[in-house]
PDB file of C-alpha atoms and ligand atoms in Angstrom:
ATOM      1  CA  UNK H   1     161.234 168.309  15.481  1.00 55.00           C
ATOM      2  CA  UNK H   2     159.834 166.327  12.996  1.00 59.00           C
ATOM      3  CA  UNK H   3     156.619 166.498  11.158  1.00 60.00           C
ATOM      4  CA  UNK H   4     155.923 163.158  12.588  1.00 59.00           C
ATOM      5  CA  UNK H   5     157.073 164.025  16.283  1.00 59.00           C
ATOM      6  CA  UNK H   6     154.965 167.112  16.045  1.00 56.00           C
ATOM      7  CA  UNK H   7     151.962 165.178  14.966  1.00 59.00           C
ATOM      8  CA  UNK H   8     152.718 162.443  17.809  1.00 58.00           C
ATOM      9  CA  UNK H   9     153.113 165.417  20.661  1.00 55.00           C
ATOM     10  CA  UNK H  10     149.530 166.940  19.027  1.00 55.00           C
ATOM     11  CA  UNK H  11     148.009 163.681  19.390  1.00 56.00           C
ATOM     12  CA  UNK H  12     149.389 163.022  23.007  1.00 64.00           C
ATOM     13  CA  UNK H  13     146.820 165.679  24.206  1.00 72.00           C
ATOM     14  CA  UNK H  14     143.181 165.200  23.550  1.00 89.00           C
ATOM     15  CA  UNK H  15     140.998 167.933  25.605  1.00 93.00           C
ATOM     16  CA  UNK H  16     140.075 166.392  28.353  1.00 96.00           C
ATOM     17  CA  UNK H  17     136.298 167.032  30.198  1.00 97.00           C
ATOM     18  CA  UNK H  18     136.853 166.832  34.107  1.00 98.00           C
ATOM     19  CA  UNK H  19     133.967 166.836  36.039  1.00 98.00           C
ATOM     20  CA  UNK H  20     134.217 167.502  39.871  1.00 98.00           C
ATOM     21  CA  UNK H  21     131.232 166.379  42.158  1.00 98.00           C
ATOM     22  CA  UNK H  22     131.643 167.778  46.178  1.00 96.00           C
ATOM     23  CA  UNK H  23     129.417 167.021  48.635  1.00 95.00           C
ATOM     24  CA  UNK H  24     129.652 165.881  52.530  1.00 94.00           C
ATOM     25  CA  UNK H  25     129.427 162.545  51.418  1.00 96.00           C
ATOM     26  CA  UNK H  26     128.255 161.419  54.880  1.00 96.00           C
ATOM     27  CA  UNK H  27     127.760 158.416  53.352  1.00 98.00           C
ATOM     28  CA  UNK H  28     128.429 158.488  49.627  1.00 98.00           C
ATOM     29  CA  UNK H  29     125.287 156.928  48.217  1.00 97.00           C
ATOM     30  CA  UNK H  30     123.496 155.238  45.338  1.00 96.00           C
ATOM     31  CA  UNK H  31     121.845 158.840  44.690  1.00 95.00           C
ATOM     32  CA  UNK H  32     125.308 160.033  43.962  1.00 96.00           C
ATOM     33  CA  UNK H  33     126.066 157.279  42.527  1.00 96.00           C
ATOM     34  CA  UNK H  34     123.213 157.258  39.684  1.00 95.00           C
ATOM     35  CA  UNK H  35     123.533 160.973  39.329  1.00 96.00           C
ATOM     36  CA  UNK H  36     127.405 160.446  38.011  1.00 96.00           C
ATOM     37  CA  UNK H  37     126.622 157.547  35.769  1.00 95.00           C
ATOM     38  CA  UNK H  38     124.362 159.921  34.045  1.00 94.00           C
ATOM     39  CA  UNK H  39     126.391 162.319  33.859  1.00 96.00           C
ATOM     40  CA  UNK H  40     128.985 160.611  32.838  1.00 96.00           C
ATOM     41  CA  UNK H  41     126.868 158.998  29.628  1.00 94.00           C
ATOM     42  CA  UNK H  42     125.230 162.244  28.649  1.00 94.00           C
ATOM     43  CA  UNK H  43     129.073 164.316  28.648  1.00 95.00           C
ATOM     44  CA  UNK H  44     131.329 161.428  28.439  1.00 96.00           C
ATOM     45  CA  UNK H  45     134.256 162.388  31.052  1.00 97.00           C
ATOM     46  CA  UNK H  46     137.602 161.585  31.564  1.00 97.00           C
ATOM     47  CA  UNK H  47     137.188 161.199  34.731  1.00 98.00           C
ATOM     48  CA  UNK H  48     134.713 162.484  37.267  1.00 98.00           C
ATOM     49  CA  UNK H  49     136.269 163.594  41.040  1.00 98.00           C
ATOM     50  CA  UNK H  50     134.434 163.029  44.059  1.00 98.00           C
ATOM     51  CA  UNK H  51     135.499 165.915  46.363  1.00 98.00           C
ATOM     52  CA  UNK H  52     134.539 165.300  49.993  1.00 97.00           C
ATOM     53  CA  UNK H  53     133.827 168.335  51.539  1.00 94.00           C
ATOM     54  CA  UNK H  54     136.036 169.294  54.508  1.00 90.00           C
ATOM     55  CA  UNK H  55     134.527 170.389  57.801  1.00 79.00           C
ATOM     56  CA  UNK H  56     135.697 173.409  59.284  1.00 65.00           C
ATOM     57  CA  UNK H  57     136.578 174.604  63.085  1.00 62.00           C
ATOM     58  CA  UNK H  58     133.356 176.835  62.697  1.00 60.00           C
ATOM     59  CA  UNK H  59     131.543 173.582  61.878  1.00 61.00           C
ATOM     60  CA  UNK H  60     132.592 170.787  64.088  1.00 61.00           C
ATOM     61  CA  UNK H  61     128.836 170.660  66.153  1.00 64.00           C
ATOM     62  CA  UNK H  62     127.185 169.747  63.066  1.00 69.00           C
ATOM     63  CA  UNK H  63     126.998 166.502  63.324  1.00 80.00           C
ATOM     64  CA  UNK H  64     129.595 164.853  60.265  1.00 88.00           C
ATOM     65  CA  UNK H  65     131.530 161.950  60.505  1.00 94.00           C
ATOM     66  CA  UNK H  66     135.017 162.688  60.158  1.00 93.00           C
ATOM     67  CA  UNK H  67     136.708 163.281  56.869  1.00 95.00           C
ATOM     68  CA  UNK H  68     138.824 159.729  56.755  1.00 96.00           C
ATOM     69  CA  UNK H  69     135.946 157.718  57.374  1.00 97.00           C
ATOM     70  CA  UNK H  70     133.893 159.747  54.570  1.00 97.00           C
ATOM     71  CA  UNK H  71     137.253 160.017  52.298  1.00 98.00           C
ATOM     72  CA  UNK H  72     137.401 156.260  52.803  1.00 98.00           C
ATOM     73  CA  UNK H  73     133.893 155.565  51.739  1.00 98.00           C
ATOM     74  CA  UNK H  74     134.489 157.514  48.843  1.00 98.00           C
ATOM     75  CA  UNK H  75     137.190 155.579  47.546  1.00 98.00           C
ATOM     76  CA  UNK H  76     135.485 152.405  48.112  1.00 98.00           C
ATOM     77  CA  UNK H  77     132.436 153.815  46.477  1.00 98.00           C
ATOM     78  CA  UNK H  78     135.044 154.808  43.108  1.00 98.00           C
ATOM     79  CA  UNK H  79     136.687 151.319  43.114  1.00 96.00           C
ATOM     80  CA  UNK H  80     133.302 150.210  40.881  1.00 86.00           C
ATOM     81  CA  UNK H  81     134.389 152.564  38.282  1.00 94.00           C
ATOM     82  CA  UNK H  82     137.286 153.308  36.366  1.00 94.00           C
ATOM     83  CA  UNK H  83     136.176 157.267  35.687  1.00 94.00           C
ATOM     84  CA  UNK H  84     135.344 157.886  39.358  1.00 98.00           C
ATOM     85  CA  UNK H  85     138.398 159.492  41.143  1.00 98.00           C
ATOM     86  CA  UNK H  86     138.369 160.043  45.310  1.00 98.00           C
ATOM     87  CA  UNK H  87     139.956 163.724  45.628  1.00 98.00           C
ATOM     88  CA  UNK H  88     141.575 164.712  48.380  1.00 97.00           C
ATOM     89  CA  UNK H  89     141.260 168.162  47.374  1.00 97.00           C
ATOM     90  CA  UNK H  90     139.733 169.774  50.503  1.00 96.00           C
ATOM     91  CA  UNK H  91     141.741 167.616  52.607  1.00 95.00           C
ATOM     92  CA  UNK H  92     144.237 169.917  53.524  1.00 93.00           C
ATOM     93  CA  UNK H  93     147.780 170.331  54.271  1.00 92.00           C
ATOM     94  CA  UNK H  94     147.614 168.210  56.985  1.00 93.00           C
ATOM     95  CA  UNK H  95     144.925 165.603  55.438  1.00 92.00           C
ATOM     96  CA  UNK H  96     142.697 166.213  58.134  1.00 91.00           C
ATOM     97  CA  UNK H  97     139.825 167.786  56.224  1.00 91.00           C
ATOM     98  CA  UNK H  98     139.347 170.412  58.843  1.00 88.00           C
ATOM     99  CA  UNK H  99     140.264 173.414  57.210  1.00 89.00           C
ATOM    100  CA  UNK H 100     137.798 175.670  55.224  1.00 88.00           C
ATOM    101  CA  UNK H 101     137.444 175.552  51.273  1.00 91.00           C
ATOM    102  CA  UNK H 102     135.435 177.335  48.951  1.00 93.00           C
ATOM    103  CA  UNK H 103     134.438 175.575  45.770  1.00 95.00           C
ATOM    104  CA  UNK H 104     135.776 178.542  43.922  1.00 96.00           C
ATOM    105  CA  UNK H 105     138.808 178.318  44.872  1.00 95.00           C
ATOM    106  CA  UNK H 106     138.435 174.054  44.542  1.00 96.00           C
ATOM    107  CA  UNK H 107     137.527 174.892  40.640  1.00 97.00           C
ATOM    108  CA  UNK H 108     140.268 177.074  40.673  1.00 98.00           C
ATOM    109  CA  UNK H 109     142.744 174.816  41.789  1.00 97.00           C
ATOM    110  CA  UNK H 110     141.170 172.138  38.565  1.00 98.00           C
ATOM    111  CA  UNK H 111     141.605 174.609  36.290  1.00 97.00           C
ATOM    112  CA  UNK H 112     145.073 174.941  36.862  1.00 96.00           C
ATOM    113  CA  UNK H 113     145.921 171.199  37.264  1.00 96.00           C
ATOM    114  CA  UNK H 114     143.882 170.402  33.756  1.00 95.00           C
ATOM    115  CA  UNK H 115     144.651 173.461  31.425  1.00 93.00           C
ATOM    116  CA  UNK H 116     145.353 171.840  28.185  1.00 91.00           C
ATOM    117  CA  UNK H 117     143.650 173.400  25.371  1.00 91.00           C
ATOM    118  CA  UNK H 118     140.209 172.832  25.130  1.00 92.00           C
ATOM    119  CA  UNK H 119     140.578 171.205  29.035  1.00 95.00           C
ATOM    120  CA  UNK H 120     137.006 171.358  29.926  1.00 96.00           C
ATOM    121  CA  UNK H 121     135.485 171.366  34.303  1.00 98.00           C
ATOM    122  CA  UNK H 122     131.946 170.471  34.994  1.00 98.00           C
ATOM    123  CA  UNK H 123     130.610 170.947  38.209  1.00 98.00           C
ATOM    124  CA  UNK H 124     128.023 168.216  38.830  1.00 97.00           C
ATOM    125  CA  UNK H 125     125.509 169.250  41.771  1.00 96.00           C
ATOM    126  CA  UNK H 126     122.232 168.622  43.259  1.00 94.00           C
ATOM    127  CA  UNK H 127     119.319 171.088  42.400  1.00 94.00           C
ATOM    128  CA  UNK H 128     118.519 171.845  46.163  1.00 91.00           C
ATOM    129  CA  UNK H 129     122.132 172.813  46.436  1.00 93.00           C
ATOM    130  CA  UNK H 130     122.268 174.770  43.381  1.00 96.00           C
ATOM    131  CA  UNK H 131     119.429 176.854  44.421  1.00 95.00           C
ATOM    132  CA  UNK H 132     121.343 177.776  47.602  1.00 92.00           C
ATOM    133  CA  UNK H 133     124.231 178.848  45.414  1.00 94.00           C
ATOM    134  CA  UNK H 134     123.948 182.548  45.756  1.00 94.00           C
ATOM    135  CA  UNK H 135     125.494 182.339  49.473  1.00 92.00           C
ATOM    136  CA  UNK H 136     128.357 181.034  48.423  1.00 93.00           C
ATOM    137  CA  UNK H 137     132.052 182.341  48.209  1.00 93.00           C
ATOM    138  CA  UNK H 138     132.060 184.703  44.770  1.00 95.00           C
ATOM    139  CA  UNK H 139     129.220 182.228  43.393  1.00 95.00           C
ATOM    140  CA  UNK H 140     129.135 184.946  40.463  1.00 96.00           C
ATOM    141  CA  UNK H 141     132.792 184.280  39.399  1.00 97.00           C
ATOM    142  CA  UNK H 142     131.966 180.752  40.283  1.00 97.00           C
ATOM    143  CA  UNK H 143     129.504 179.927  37.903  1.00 97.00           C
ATOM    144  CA  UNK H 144     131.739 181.815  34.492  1.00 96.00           C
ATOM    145  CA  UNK H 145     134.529 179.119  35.809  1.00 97.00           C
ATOM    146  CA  UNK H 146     133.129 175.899  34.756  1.00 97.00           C
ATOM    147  CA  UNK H 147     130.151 174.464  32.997  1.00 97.00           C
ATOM    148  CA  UNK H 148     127.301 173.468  35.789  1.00 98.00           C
ATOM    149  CA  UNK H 149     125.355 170.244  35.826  1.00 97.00           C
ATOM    150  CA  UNK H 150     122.309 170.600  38.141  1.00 96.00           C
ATOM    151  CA  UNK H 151     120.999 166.484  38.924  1.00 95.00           C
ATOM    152  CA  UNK H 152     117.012 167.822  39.281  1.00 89.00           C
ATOM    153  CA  UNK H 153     115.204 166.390  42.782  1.00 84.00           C
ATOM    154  CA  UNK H 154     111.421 165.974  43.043  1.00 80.00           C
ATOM    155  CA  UNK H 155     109.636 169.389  43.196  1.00 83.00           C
ATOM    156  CA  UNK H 156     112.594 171.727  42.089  1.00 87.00           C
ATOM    157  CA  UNK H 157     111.223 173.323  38.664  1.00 86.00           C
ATOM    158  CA  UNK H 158     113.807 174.357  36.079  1.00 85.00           C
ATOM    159  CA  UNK H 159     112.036 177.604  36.340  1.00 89.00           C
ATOM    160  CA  UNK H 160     113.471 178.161  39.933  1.00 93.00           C
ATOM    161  CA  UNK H 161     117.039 177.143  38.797  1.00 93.00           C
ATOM    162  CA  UNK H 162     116.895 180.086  36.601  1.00 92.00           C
ATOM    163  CA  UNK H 163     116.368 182.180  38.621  1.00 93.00           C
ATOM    164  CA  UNK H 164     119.218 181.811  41.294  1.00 94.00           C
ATOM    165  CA  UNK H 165     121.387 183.135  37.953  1.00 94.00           C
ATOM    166  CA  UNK H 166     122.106 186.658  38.090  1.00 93.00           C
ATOM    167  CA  UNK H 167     120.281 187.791  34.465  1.00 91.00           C
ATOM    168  CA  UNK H 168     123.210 189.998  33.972  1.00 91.00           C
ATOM    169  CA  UNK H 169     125.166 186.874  33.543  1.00 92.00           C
ATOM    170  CA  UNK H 170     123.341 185.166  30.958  1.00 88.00           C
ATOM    171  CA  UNK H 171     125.116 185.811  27.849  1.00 76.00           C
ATOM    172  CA  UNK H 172     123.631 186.728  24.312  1.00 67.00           C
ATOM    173  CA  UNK H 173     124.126 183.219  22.927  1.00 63.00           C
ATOM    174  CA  UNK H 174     121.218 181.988  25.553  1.00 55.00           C
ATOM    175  CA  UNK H 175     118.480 183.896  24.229  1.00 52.00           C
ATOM    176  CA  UNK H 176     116.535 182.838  21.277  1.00 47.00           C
ATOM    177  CA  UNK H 177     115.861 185.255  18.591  1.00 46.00           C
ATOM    178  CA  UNK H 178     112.214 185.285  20.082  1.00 47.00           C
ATOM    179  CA  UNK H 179     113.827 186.035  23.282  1.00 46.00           C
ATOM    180  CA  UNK H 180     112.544 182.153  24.212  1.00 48.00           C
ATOM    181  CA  UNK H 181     113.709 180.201  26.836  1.00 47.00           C
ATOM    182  CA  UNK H 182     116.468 177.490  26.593  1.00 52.00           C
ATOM    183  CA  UNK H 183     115.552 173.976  25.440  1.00 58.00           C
ATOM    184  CA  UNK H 184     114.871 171.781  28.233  1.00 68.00           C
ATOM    185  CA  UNK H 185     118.256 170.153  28.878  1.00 89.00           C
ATOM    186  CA  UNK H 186     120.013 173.400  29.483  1.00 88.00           C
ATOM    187  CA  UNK H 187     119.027 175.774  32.362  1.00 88.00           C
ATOM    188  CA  UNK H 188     121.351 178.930  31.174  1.00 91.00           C
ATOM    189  CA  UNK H 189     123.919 179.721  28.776  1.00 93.00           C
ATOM    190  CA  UNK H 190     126.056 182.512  30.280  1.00 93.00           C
ATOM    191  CA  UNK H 191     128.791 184.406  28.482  1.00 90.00           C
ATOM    192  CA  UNK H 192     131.724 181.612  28.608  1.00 92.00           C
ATOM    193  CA  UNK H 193     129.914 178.836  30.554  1.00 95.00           C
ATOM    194  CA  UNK H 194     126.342 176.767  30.462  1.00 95.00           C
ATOM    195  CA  UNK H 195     123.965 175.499  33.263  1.00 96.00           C
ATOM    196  CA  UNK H 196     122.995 172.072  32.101  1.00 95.00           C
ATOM    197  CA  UNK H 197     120.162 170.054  33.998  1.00 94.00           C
ATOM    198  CA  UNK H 198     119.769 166.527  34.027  1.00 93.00           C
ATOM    199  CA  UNK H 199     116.626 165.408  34.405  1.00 86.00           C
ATOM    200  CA  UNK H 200     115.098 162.395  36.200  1.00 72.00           C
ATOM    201  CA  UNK H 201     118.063 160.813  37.713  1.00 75.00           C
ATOM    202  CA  UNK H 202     117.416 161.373  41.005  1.00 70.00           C
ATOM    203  CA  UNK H 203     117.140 158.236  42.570  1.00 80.00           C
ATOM    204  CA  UNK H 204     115.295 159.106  45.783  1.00 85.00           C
ATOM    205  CA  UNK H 205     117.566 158.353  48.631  1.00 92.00           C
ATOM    206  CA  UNK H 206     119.471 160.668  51.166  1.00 93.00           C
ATOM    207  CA  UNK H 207     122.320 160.121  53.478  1.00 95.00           C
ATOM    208  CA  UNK H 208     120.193 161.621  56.437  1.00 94.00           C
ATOM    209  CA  UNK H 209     117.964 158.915  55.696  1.00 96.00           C
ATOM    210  CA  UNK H 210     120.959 156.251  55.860  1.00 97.00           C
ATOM    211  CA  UNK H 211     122.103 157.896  58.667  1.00 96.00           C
ATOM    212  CA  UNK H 212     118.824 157.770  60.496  1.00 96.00           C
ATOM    213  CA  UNK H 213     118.615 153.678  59.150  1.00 97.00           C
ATOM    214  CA  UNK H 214     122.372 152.669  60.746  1.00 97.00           C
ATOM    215  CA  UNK H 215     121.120 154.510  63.823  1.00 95.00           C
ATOM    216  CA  UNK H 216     118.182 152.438  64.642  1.00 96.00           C
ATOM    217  CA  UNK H 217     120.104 149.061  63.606  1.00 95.00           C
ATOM    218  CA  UNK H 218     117.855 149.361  59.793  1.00 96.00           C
ATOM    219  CA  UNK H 219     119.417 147.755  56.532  1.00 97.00           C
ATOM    220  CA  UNK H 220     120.837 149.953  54.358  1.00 97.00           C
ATOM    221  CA  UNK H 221     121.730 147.459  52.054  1.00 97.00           C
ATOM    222  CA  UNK H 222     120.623 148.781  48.237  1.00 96.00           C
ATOM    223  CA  UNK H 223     121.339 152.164  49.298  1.00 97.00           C
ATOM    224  CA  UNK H 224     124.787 152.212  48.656  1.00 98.00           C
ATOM    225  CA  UNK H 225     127.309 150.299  47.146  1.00 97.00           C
ATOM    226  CA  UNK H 226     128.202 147.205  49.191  1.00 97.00           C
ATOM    227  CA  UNK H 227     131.564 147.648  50.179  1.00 98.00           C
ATOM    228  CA  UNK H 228     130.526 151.166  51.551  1.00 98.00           C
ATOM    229  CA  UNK H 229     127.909 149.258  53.225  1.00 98.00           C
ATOM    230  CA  UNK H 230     130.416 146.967  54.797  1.00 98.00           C
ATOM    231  CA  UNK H 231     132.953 149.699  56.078  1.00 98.00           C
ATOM    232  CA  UNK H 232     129.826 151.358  57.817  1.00 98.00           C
ATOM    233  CA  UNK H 233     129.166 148.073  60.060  1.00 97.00           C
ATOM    234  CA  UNK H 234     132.627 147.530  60.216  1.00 97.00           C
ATOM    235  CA  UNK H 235     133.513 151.163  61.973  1.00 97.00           C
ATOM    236  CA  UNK H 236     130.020 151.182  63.785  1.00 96.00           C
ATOM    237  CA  UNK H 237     129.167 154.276  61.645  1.00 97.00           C
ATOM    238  CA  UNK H 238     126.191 155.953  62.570  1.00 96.00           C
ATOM    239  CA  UNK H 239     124.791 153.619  65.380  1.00 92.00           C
TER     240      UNK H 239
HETATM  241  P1  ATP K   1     122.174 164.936  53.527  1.00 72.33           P
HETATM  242  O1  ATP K   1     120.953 164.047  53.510  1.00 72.33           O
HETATM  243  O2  ATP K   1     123.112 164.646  54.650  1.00 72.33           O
HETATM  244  O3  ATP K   1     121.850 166.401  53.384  1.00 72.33           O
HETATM  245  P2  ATP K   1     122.738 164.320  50.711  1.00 72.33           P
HETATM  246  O4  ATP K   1     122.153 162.948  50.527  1.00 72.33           O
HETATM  247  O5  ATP K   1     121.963 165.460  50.128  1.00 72.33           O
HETATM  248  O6  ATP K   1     123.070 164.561  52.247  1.00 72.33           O
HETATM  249  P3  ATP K   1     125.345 165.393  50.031  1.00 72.33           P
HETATM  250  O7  ATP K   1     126.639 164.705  50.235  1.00 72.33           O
HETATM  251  O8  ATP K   1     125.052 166.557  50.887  1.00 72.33           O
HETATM  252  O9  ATP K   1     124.203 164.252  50.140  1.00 72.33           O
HETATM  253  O10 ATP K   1     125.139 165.744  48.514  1.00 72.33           O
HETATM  254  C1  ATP K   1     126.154 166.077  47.612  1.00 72.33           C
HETATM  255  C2  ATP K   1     125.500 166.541  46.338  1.00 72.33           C
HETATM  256  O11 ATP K   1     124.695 165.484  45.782  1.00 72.33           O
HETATM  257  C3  ATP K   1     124.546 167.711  46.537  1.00 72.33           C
HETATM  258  O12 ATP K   1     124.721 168.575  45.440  1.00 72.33           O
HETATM  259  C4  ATP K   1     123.172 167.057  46.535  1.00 72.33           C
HETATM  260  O13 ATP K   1     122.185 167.929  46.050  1.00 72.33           O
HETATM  261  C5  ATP K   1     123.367 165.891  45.562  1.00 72.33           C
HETATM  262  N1  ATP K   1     122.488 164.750  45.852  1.00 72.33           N
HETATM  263  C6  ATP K   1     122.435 164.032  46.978  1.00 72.33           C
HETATM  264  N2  ATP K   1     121.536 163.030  46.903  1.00 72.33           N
HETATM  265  C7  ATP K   1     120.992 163.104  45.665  1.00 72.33           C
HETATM  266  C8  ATP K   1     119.981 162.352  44.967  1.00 72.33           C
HETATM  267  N3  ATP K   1     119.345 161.326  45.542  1.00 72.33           N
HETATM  268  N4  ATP K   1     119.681 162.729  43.701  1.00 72.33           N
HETATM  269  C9  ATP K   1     120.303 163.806  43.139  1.00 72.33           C
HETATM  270  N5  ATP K   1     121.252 164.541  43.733  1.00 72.33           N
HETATM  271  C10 ATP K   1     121.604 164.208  44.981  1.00 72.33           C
END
């Protein structure tokens, strides 16, 4: 190989910052929505996957449309952006989104698909579901996978983020020679990974409240994008 080819191959492969953002998406809305655009300016991704979550056997009474129609809404929701990817990650084998996954093993399956050098995974989430973190599947080998990026909701100090993080995890690098806190935009540094908040993005608006709108015949138009808007009258979602 030439010096030239070598330098062309090199160049090919710029690191590339993934950021992966699961939720039931039941519907995707303009909360998500906002809390990925920020994201997305403050860390500048390559692309940012929207994950549907699947709903297992174990789960089926809790009331959760389907995964197609929620997979579909997600894709219509990511047509307004060329960063914003619909995953069918946790669809399973047989696409039916029925089987169980664990976000660890979700990350796990990202870092193998993007593991270029200097590849980085964010893993963009909602404080209230941050703070129930420590039920989850190996949360501790969870959160030294991939860097975190906690989207703060109304009434959810940074103090109580904190605290769901084991202190054994927090590496040396995250305290100040004073033994200080971190500055405000970071939560935790832990030993390979950092906890990174965003602050005031939350745009308030929930899908149980869209939900609860659709049922009693509401508008939910300005609450999400209007082509997810459409599919939900369209299917008679919700009613
Ligand atoms: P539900 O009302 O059904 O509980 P939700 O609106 O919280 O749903 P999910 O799909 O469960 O939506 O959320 C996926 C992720 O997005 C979670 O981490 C959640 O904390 C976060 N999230 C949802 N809505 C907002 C919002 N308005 N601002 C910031 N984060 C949000």
């Amino acid at each position: 190989m030439t010096t030239a080819q070598a330098h062309r191959t090199a160049a090919k492969h710029h690191p590339r910052r993934i950021a992966l953002f699961g939720g039931s998406f039941d519907p995707i809305h303009n909360g998500h929505l906002a809390v990925a655009r920020a994201a997305d300016r403050r860390f500048n991704f390559d692309e940012i996957h929207f994950i549907p979550a699947s709903r297992p056997p174990h789960k089926l009474k809790q009331h959760l449309a389907p995964f197609p129609h929620r997979f579909a809404m997600t894709s219509l929701a990511c047509a307004e952006h060329p960063h914003f990817v619909p995953s069918l990650a946790e669809a399973g084998e047989d696409f039916s989104g029925t089987q169980l996954h664990y976000s660890v093993d979700t990350v796990r399956y990202f870092r193998h698909a993007y593991n270029g050098h200097g590849d980085r995974i964010f893993f963009i989430i909602g404080a209230d579901a941050f703070l129930d973190i420590p039920v989850w599947k190996e949360y501790e080998t969870l959160l030294g996978l991939c860097d975190f990026i906690v989207a703060n909701r109304p009434g959810i100090r940074a103090e109580a983020l904190r605290l769901v993080i084991p202190p054994h995890l927090i590496g040396r690098r995250g305290l100040k020679k004073n033994g200080e806190a971190q500055p405000s935009q970071v939560v935790a540094e832990l030993q390979n990974t950092s906890v990174h908040l965003l602050e005031s993005v939350s745009v308030d608006v929930s899908a149980t409240d869209i939900r609860r709108r659709a049922n009693r015949g509401q508008s939910i138009h300005g609450l999400v994008s209007v082509r997810v808007e459409e599919y939900i009258l369209k299917q008679g979602l919700y009613r």
